[in-house]
PDB file of C-alpha atoms in Angstrom:
ATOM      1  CA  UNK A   1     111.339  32.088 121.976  1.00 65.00           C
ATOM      2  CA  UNK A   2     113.092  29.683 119.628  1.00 77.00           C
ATOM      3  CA  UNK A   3     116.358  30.420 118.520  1.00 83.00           C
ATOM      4  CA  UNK A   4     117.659  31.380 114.753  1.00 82.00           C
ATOM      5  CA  UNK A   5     119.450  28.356 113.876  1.00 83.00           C
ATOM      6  CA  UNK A   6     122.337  29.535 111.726  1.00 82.00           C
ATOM      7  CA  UNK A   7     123.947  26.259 111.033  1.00 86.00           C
ATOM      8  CA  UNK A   8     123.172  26.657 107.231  1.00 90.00           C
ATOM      9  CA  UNK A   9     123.671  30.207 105.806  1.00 91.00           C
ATOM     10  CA  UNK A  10     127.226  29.369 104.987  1.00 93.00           C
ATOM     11  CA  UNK A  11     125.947  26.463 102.619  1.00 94.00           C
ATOM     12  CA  UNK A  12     123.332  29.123 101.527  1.00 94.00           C
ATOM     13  CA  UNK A  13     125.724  32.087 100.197  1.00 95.00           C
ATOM     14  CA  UNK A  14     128.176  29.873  99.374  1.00 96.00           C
ATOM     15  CA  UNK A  15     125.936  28.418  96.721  1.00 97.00           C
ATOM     16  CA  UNK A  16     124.283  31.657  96.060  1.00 97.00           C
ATOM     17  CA  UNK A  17     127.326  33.371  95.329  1.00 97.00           C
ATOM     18  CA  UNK A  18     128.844  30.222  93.090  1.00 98.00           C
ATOM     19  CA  UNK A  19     125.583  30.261  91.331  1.00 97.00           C
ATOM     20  CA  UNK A  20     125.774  34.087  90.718  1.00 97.00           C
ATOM     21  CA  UNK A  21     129.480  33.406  89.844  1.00 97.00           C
ATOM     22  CA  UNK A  22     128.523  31.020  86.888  1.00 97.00           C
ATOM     23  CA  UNK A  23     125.583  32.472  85.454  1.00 97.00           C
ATOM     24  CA  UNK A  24     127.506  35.875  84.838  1.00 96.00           C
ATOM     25  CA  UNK A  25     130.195  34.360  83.662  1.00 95.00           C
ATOM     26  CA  UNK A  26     127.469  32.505  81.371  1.00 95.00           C
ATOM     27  CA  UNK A  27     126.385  35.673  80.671  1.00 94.00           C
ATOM     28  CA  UNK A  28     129.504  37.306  79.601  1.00 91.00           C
ATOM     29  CA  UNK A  29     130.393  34.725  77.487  1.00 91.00           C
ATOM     30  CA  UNK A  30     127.604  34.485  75.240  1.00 90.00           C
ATOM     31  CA  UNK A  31     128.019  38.634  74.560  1.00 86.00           C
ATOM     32  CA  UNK A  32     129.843  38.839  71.160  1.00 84.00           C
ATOM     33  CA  UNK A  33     132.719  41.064  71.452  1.00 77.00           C
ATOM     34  CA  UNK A  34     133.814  42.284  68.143  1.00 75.00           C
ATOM     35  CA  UNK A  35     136.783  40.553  67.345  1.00 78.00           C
ATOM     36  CA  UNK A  36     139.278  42.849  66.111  1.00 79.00           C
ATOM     37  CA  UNK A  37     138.099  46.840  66.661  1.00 70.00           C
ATOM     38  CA  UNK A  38     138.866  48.813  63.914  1.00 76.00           C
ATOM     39  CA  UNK A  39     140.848  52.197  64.041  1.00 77.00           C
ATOM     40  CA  UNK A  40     139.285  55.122  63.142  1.00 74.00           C
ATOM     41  CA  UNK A  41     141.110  58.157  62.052  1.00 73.00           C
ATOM     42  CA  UNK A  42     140.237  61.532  63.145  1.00 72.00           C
ATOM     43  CA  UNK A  43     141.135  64.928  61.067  1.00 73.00           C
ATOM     44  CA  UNK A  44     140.722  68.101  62.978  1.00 73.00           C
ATOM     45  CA  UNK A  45     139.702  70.549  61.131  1.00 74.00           C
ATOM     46  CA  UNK A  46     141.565  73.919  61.280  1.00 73.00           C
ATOM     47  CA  UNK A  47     139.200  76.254  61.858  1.00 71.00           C
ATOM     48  CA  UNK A  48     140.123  80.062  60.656  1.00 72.00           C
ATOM     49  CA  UNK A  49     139.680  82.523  63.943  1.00 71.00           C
ATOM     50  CA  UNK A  50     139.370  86.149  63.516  1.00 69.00           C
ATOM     51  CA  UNK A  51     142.392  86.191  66.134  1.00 66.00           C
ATOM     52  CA  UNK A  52     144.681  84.175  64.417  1.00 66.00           C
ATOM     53  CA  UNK A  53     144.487  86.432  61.124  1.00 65.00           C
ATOM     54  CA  UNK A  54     145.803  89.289  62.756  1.00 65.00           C
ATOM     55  CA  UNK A  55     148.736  89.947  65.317  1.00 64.00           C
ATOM     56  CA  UNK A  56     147.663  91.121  68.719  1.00 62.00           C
ATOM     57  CA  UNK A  57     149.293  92.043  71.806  1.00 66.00           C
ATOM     58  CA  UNK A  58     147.625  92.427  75.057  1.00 68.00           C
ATOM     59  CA  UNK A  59     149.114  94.943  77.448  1.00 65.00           C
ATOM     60  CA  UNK A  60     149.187  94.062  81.099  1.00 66.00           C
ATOM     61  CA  UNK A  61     148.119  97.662  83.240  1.00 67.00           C
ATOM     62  CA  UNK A  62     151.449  97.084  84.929  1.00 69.00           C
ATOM     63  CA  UNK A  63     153.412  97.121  81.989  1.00 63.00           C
ATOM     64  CA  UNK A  64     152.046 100.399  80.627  1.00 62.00           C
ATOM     65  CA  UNK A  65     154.017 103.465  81.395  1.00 67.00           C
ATOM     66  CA  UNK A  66     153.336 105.869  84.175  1.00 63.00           C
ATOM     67  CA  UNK A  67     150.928 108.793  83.237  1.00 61.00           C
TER      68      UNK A  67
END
């Protein structure tokens, strides 16, 4: 049974992974970016809740007096 001669994986993913370095950096160079990003401004909206209209107080069962 012949042996696996390893002798030239190193060369192998070493240019594999320099290739794969080079075309994504190819890659994400050509991707236009926009340059300078706008701001955008956000209102928020007060919304009216039933809850807020009116005071309320909730009573804890602790806090209520002894019957």
């Amino acid at each position: 049974m012949p042996q696996l001669d390893t002798s030239t994986w190193f060369t192998t993913v070493l240019s594999t992974t320099i290739t794969l370095f080079i075309l994504m950096q190819l890659k994400i160079s050509l991707h236009n970016f926009p340059q300078t990003p706008s701001v955008k401004s956000i209102k928020l909206m007060k919304t009216n809740n039933p809850w807020e209209l009116k005071w309320t107080k909730i009573y804890s069962p602790l806090s209520l007096p002894l019957q």
